[in-house]
Short mmCIF file of C-alpha atoms and ligand atoms in Angstrom, two decimals:
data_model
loop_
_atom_site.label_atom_id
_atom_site.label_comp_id
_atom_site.label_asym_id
_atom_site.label_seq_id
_atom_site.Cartn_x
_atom_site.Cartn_y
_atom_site.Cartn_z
CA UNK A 1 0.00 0.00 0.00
CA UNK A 2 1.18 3.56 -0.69
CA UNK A 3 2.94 5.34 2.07
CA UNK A 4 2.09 9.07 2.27
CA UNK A 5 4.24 11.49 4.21
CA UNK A 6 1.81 14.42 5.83
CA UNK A 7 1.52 16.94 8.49
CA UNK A 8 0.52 15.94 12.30
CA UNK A 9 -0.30 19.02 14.67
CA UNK A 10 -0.94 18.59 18.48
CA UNK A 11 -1.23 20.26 21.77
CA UNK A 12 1.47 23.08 22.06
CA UNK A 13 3.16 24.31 24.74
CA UNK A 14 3.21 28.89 24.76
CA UNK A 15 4.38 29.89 21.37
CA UNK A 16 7.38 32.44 21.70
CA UNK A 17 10.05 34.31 19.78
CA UNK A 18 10.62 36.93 16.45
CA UNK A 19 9.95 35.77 13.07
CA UNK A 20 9.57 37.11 9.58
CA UNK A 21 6.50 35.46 7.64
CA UNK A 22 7.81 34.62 4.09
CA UNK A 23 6.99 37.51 1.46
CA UNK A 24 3.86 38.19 0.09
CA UNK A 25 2.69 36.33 -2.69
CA UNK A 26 0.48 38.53 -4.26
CA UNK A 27 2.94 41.46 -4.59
CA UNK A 28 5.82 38.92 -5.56
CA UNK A 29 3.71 37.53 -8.57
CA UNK A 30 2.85 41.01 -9.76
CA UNK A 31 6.49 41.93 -9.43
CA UNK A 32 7.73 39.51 -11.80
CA UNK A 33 4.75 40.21 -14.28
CA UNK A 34 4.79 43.87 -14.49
CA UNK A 35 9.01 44.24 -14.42
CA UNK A 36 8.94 41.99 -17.38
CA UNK A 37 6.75 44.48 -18.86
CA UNK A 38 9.71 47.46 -18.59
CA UNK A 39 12.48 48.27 -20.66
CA UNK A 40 15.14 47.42 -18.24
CA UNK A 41 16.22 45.05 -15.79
CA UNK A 42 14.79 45.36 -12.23
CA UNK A 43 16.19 43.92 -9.26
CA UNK A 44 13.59 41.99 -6.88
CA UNK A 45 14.59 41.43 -3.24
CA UNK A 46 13.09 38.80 -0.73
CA UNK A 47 10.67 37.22 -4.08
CA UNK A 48 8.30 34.44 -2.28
CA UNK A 49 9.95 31.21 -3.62
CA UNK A 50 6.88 28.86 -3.33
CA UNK A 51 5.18 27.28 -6.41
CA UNK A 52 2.73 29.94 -7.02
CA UNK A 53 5.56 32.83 -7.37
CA UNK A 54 7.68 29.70 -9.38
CA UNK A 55 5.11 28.73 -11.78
CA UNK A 56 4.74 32.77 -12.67
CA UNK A 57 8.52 32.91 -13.14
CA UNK A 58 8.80 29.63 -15.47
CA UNK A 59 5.73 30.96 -17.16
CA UNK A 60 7.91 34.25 -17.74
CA UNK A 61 10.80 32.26 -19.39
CA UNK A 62 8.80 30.25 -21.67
CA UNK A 63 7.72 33.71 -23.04
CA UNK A 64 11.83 34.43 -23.63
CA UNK A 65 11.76 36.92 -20.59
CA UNK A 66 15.17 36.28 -19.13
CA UNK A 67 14.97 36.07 -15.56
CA UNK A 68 18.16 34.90 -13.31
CA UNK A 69 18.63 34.13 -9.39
CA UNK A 70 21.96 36.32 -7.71
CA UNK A 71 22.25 35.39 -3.79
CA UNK A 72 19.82 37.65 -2.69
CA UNK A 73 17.66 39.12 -5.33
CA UNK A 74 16.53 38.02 -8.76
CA UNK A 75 16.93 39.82 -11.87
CA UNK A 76 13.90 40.36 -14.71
CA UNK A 77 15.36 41.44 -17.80
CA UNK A 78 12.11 43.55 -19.01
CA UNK A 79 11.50 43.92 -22.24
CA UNK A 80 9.26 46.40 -22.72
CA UNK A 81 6.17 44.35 -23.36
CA UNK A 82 7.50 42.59 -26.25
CA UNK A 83 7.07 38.11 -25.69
CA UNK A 84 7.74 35.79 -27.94
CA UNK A 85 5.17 32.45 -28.41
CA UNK A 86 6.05 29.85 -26.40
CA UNK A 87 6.79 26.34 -27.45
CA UNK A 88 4.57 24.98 -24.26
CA UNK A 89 1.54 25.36 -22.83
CA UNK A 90 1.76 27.98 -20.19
CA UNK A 91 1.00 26.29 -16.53
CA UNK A 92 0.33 28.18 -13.74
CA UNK A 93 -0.26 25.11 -11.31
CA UNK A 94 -2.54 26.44 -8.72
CA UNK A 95 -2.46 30.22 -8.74
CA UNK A 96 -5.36 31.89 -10.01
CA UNK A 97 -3.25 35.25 -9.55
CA UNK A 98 -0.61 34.35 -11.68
CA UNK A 99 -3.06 33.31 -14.82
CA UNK A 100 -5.79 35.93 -14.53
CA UNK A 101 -3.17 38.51 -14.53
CA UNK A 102 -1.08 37.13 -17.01
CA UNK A 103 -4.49 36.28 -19.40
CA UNK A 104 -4.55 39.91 -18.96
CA UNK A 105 -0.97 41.10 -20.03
CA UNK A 106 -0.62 38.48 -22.70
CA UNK A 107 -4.55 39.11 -24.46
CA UNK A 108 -3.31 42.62 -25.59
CA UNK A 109 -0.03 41.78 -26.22
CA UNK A 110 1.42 40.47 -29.58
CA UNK A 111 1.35 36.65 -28.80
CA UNK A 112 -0.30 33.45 -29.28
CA UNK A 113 -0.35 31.27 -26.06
CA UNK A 114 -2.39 28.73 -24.05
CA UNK A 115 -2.76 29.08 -20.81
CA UNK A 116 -3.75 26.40 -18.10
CA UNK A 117 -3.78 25.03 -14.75
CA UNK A 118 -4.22 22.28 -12.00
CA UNK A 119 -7.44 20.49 -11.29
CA UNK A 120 -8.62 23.20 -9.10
CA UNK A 121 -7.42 25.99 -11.04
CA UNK A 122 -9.04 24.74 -13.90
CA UNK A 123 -12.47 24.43 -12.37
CA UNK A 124 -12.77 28.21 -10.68
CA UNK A 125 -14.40 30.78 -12.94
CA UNK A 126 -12.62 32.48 -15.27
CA UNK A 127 -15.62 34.27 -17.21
CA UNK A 128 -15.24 36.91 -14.91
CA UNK A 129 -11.87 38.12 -16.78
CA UNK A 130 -13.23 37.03 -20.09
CA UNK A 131 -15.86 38.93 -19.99
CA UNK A 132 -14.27 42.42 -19.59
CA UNK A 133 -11.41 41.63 -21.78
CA UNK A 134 -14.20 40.70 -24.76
CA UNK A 135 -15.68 43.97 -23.94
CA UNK A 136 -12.30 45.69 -24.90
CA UNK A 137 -12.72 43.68 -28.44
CA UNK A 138 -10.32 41.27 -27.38
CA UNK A 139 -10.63 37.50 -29.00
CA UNK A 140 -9.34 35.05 -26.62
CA UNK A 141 -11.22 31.48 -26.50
CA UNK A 142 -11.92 29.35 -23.37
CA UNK A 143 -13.38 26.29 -22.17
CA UNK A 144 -17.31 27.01 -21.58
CA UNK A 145 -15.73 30.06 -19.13
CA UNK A 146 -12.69 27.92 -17.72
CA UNK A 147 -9.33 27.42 -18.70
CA UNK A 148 -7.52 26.56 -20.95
CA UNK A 149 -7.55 30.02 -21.79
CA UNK A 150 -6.12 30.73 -25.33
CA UNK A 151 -4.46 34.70 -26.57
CA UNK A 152 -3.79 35.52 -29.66
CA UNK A 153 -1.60 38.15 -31.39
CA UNK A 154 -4.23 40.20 -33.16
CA UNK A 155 -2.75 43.37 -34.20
CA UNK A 156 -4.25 45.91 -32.09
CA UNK A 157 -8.13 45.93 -32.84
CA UNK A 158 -8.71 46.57 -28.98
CA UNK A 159 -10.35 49.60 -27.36
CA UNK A 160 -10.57 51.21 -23.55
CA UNK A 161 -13.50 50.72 -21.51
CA UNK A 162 -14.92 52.49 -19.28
CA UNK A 163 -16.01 49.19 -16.91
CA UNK A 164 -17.75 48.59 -13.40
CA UNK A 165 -16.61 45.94 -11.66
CA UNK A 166 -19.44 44.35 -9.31
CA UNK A 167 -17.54 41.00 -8.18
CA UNK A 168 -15.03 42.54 -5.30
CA UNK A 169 -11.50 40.75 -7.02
CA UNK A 170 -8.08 42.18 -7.17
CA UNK A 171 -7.70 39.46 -9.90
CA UNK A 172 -10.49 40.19 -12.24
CA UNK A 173 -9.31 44.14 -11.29
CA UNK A 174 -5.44 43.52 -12.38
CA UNK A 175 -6.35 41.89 -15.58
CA UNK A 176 -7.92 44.65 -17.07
CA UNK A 177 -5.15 46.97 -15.60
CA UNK A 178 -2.60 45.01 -17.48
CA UNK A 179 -4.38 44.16 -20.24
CA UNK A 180 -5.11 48.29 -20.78
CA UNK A 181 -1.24 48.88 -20.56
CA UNK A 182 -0.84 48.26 -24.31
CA UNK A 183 -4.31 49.33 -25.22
CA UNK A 184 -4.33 53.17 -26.69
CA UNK A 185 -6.25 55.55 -24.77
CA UNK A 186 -8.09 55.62 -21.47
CA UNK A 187 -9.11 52.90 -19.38
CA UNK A 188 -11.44 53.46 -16.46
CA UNK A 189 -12.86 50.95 -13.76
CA UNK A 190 -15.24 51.74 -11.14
CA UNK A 191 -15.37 49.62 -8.61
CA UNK A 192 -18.29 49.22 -6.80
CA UNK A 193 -16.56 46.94 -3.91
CA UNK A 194 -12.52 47.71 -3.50
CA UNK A 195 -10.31 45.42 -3.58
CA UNK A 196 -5.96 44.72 -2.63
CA UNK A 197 -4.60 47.37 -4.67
CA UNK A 198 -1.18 45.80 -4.90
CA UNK A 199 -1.37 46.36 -8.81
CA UNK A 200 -1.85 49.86 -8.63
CA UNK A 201 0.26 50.44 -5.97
CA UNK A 202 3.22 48.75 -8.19
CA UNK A 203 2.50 49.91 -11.52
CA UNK A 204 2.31 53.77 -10.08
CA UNK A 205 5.31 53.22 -8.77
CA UNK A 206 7.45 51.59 -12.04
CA UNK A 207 5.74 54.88 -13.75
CA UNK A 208 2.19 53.94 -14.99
CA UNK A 209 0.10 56.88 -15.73
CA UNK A 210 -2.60 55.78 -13.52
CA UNK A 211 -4.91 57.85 -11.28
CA UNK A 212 -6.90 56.66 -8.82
CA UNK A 213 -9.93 58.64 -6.84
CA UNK A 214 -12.55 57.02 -4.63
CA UNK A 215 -13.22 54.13 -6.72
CA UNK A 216 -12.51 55.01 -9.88
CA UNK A 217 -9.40 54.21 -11.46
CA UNK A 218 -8.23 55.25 -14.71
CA UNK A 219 -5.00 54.08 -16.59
CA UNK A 220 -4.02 56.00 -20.04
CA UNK A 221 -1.43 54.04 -22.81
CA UNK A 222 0.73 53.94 -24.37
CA UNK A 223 2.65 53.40 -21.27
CA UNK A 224 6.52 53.76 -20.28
CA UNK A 225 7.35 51.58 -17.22
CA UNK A 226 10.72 52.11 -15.45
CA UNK A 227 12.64 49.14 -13.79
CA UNK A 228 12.45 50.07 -9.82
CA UNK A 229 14.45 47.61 -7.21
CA UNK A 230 11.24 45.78 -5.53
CA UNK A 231 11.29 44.60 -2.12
CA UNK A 232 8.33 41.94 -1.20
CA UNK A 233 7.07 42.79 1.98
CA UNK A 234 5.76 39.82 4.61
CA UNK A 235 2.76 38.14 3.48
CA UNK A 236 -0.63 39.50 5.85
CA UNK A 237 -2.12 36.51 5.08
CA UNK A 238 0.70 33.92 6.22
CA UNK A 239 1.06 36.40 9.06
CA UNK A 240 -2.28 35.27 10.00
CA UNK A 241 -1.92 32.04 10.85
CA UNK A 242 1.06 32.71 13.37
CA UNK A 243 -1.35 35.85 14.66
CA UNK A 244 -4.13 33.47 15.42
CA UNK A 245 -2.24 30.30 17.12
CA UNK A 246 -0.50 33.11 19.29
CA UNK A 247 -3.88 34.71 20.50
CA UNK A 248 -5.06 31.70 21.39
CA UNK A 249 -2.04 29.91 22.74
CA UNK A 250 -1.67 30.79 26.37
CA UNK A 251 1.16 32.63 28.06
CA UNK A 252 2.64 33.27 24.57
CA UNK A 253 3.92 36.56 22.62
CA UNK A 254 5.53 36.62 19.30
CA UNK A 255 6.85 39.85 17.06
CA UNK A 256 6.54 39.14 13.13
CA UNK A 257 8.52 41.73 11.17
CA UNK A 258 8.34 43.20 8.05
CA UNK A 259 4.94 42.49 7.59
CA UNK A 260 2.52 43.76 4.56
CA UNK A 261 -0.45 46.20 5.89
CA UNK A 262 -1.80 47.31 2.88
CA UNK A 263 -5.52 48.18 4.25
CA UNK A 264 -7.67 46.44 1.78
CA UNK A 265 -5.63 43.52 3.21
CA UNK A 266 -5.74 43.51 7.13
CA UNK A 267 -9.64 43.25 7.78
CA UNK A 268 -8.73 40.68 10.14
CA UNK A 269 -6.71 43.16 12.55
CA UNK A 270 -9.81 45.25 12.86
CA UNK A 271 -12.06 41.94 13.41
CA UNK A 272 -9.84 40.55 15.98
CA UNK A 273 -9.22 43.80 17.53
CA UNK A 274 -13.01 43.65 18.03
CA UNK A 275 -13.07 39.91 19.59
CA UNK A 276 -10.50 41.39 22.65
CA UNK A 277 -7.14 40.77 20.78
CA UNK A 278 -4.05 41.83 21.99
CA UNK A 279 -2.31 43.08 19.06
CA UNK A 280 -0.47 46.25 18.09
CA UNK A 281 1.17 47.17 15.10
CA UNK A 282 4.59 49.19 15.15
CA UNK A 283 7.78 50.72 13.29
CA UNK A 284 5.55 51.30 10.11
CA UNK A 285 6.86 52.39 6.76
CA UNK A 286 6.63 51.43 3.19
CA UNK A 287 8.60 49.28 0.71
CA UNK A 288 7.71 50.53 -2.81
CA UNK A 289 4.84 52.27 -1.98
CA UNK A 290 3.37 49.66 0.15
CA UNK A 291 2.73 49.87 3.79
CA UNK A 292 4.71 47.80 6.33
CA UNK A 293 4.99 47.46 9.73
CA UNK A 294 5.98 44.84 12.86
CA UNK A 295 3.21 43.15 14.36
CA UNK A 296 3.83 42.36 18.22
CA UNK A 297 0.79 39.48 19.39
CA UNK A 298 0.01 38.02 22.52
CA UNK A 299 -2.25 35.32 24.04
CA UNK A 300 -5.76 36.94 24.42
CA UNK A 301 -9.44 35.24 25.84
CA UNK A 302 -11.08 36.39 22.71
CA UNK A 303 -14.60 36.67 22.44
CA UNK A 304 -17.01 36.01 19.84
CA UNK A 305 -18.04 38.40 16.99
CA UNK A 306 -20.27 39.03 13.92
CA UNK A 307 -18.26 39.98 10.67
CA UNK A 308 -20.44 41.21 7.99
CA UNK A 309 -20.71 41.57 4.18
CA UNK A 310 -19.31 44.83 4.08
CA UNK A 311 -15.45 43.74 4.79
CA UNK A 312 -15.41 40.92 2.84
CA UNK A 313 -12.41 41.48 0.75
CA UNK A 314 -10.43 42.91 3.20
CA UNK A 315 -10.41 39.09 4.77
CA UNK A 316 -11.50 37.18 2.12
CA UNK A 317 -8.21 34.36 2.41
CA UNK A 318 -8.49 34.78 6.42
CA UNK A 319 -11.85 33.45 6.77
CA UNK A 320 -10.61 30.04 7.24
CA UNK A 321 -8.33 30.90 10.05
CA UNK A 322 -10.85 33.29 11.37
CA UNK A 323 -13.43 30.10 11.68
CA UNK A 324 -10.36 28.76 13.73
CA UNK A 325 -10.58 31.80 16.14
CA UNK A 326 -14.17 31.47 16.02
CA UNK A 327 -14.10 27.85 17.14
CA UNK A 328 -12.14 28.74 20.67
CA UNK A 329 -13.74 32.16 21.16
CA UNK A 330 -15.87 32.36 23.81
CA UNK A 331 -20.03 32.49 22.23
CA UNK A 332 -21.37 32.21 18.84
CA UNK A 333 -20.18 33.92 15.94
CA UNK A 334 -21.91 34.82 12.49
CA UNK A 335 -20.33 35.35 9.65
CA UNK A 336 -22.18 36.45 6.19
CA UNK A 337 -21.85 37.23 2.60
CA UNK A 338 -19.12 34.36 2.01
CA UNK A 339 -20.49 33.69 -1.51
CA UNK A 340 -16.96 34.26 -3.20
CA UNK A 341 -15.41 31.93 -0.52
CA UNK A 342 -16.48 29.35 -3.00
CA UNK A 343 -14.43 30.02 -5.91
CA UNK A 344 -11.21 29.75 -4.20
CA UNK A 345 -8.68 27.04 -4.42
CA UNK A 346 -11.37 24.78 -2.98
CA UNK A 347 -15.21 25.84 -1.61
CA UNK A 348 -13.55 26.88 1.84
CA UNK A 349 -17.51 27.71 3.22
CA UNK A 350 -18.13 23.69 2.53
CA UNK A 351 -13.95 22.29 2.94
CA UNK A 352 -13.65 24.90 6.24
CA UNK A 353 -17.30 23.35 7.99
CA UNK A 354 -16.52 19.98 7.19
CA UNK A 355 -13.12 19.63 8.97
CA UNK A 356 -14.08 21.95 11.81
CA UNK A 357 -17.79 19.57 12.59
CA UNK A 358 -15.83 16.28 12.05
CA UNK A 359 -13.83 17.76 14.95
CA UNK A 360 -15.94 18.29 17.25
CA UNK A 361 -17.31 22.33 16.61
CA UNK A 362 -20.76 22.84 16.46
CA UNK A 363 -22.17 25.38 13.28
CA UNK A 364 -24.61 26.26 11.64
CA UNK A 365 -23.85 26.02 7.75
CA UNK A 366 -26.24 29.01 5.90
CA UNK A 367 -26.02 29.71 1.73
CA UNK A 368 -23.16 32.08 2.15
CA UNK A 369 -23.19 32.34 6.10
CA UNK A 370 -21.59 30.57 8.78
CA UNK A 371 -22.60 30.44 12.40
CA UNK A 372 -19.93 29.07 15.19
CA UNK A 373 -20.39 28.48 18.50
CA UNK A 374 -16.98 28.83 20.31
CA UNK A 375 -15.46 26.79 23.03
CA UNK A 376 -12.68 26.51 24.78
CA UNK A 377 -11.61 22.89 23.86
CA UNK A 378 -13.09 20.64 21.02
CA UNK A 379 -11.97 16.97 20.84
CA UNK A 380 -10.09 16.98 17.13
CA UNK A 381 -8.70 13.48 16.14
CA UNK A 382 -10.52 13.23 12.95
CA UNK A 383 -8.09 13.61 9.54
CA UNK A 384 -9.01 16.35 7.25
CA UNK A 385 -9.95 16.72 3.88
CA UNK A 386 -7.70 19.87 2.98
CA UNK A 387 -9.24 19.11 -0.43
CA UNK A 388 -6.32 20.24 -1.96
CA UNK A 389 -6.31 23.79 0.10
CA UNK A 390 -3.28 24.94 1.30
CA UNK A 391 -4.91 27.57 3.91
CA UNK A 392 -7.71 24.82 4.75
CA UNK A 393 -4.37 22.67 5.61
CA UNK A 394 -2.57 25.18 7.61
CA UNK A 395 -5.76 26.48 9.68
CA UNK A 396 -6.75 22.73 10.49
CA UNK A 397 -3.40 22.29 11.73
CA UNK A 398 -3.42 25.81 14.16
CA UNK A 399 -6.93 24.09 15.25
CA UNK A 400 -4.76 21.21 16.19
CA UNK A 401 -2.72 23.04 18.31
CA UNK A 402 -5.53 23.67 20.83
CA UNK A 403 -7.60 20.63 20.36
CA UNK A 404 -7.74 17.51 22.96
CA UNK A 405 -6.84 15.15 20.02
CA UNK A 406 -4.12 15.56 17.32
CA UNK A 407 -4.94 16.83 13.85
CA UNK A 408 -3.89 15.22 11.20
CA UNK A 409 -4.00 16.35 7.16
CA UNK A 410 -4.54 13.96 4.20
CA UNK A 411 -2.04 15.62 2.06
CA UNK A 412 0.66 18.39 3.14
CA UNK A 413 2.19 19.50 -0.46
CA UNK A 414 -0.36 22.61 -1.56
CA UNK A 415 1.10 24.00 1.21
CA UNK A 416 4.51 24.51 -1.25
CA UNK A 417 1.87 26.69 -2.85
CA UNK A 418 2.08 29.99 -0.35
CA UNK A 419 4.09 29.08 2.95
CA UNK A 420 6.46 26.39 2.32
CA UNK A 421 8.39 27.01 5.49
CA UNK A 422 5.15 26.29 7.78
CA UNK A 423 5.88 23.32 9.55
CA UNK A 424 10.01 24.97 10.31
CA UNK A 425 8.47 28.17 11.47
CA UNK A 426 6.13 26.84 13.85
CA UNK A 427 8.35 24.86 14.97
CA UNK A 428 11.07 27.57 15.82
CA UNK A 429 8.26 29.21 18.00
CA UNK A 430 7.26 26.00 20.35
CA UNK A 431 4.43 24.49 18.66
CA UNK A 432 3.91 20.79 18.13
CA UNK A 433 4.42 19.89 14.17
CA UNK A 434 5.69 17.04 12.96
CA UNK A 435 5.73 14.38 9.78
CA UNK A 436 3.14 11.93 9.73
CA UNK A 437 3.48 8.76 7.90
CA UNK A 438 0.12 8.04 6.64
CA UNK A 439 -1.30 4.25 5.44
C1 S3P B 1 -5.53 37.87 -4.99
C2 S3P B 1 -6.82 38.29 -4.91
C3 S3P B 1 -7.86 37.54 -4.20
C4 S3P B 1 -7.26 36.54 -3.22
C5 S3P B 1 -6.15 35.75 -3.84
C6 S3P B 1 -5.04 36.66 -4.30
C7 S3P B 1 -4.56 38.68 -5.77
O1 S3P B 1 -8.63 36.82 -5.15
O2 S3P B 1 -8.27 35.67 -2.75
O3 S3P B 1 -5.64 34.81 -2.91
O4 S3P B 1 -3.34 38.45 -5.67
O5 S3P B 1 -5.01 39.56 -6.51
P1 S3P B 1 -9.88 37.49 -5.93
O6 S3P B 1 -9.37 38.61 -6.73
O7 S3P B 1 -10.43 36.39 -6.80
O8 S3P B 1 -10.84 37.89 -4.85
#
């Protein structure tokens, strides 16, 4: 029978120390896209180097963007927008980031590619960018609104729109960004629920002529960019998982530096702040226009709260490790509007109440709500289906931490995808990880 190798977590003793949370994968993916789109090499310091970022990168070369690794940076040889077709398919594994945005950059650019993904990948929506980008009188073709995605080089018959977004997604957002870099004229988007604006953030800052008031943002080509040394700040979201295990470990505190804040970002530092968390947030400044700061965490008795619509992309990859909080905080929380929760890398509103009621939490499972009812111990000791989640795997595992019974996953490897130095970090702070060998 086949042996599988996975992740155990159990019972931890306080969780102390300083760490730095890898770098943020969002802004690292964006940096190698949009540097490859300058004339000019750029220098990239602290990229994420997890499969996500990777499969971006190798994506990158098969285009004949020349991209090396130094000892502490890596170098994109830009090249001012120009690819050339690649031989291969163009994978992006599991990152929706890197092949919305790059359907985006590559649809208005003068190349003919395919572009696919993993299982998961290729079942989450992508008629959401195709939609826009047909709007600009682009012709790409799909599979019944999911990838493969194919571009092809079709001599500049696209046009600016002027385009409200209604789905809250940074994704859906960046695609048309890039996509209007080498479209003449003015692009506008309105959007009617704000998202990360990582994208903007960057491209202002390599030179983009892009202006952006309220929510309305409007980018004018032809378009210039400069090559700008990048440095990836800490990834919020990763940070999140050591944030949570800390508040509710007891007699623990923990300092994570360099840490991302951009504010459409940290939603959970105002939700926990509101469920008695002991959190502050110091030493802030910015790396290329982005906001970052050290965030110093203790333990905490936090209490239970009611997060609503209104924040939902602010949080929207925490709510799985929020449901953890949830689960230990004291009373019943309510969460709503979760709809887009199940278009991510798995349905985290079904994956999420599955593992935590085979465990032992009681909820109440609502259309695009959740309802938890917090306690301080549950009994754990059932394995979880991660279904192929990394942040389903590592908030299961934080569960485990507090539980009566071990956790255990049924597969440990999407973690590679965003935090491959989970089980080591943890580790290095007290907690109780280990390999698992699995029948
Ligand atoms: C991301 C945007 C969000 C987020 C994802 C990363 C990005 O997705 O969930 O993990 O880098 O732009 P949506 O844009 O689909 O909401």
């Amino acid at each position: 029978m086949k042996k599988t190798i996975t992740l155990k977590s159990s019972k931890s003793k306080p969780l102390n120390g300083t760490v730095t949370v890898p770098s943020d994968k969002s802004i690292s993916i964006r940096s190698l896209i949009i540097s490859s789109t300058c004339l000019g090499n750029t220098r990239v310091f602290k990229l994420l180097e997890s499969e996500d970022v990777m499969n971006t990168l190798k994506v990158l070369r098969n285009l004949e963007i020349k991209i090396i690794k130094k000892n502490d940076y890596y170098e994109i040889f830009g090249q001012g927008g120009v690819f050339s077709d690649p031989q291969k398919i163009l994978h992006f594994g599991n990152s929706g980031t890197g092949v919305r945005l790059m359907t985006g950059l590559l649809s208005t650019s003068e190349v003919n590619a395919t572009l696919t993904g993993d299982k998961s990948l290729s079942s989450r929506p992508m008629k959401r960018i195709i939609d826009p980008l047909q709007e600009m009188n682009i012709s790409i073709t799909h599979n019944d609104g999911l990838l493969p995605i194919k571009v092809f080089n079709h001599n500049n018959h696209h046009v600016p729109i002027n385009h409200t977004l209604n789905v809250g997604s940074a994704q859906v957002k960046s695609c048309i960004l890039l996509a209007a870099l080498n479209t003449k004229g003015t692009t506008t988007i309105v959007e009617k629920i704000p998202s990360r604006d990582h994208t903007e953030i960057m491209l202002k800052f390599m030179g983009a002529n892009l202006i952006k008031e309220k929510n309305v943002i409007k980018l004018t080509s032809p378009n210039f960019l400069k090559p700008r040394e990048l440095r990836i700040p800490g990834d919020f979201s990763s940070a999140a998982f050591v944030i949570i295990a800390v508040l509710l470990s007891k007699k623990s505190k923990v300092k994570l530096k360099d840490v991302g804040l951009n504010y459409y970002r940290t939603g959970l530092l105002d939700v926990l702040k509101k469920m008695n968390a002991n959190i502050s947030v110091k030493n802030k400044r910015k790396f290329n226009g982005e906001i970052v700061g050290d965030i110093e965490v203790e333990s905490s008795n936090l209490i239970a709260t009611v997060v609503n619509k209104g924040i939902v992309p602010r949080l929207i990859d925490e709510y799985p490790i929020l449901f953890v909080a949830a689960s230990y905080a004291l009373g019943v929380s309510e969460f709503y509007g979760l709809k887009e929760l199940k278009v991510k890398e798995s349905n985290r509103l079904t994956s999420m109440s599955n593992a935590l009621s085979k465990n032992g939490v009681r909820l109440v499972l609502g259309n695009d709500s959740i309802k938890i009812y917090g306690k301080e111990n549950h009994e754990g000791g059932n394995q979880v289906e991660t279904e192929n989640d990394h942040r389903v795997a590592m908030s299961m595992l934080i569960f485990g931490f507090f539980s009566n019974k071990s956790i255990v996953i049924d597969e440990m490897k999407m973690i590679k995808t965003s935090f491959p130095s989970f089980k080591e970090l943890f580790q290095k702070l007290g907690a109780k990880i280990e390999y698992f060998q699995k029948l």
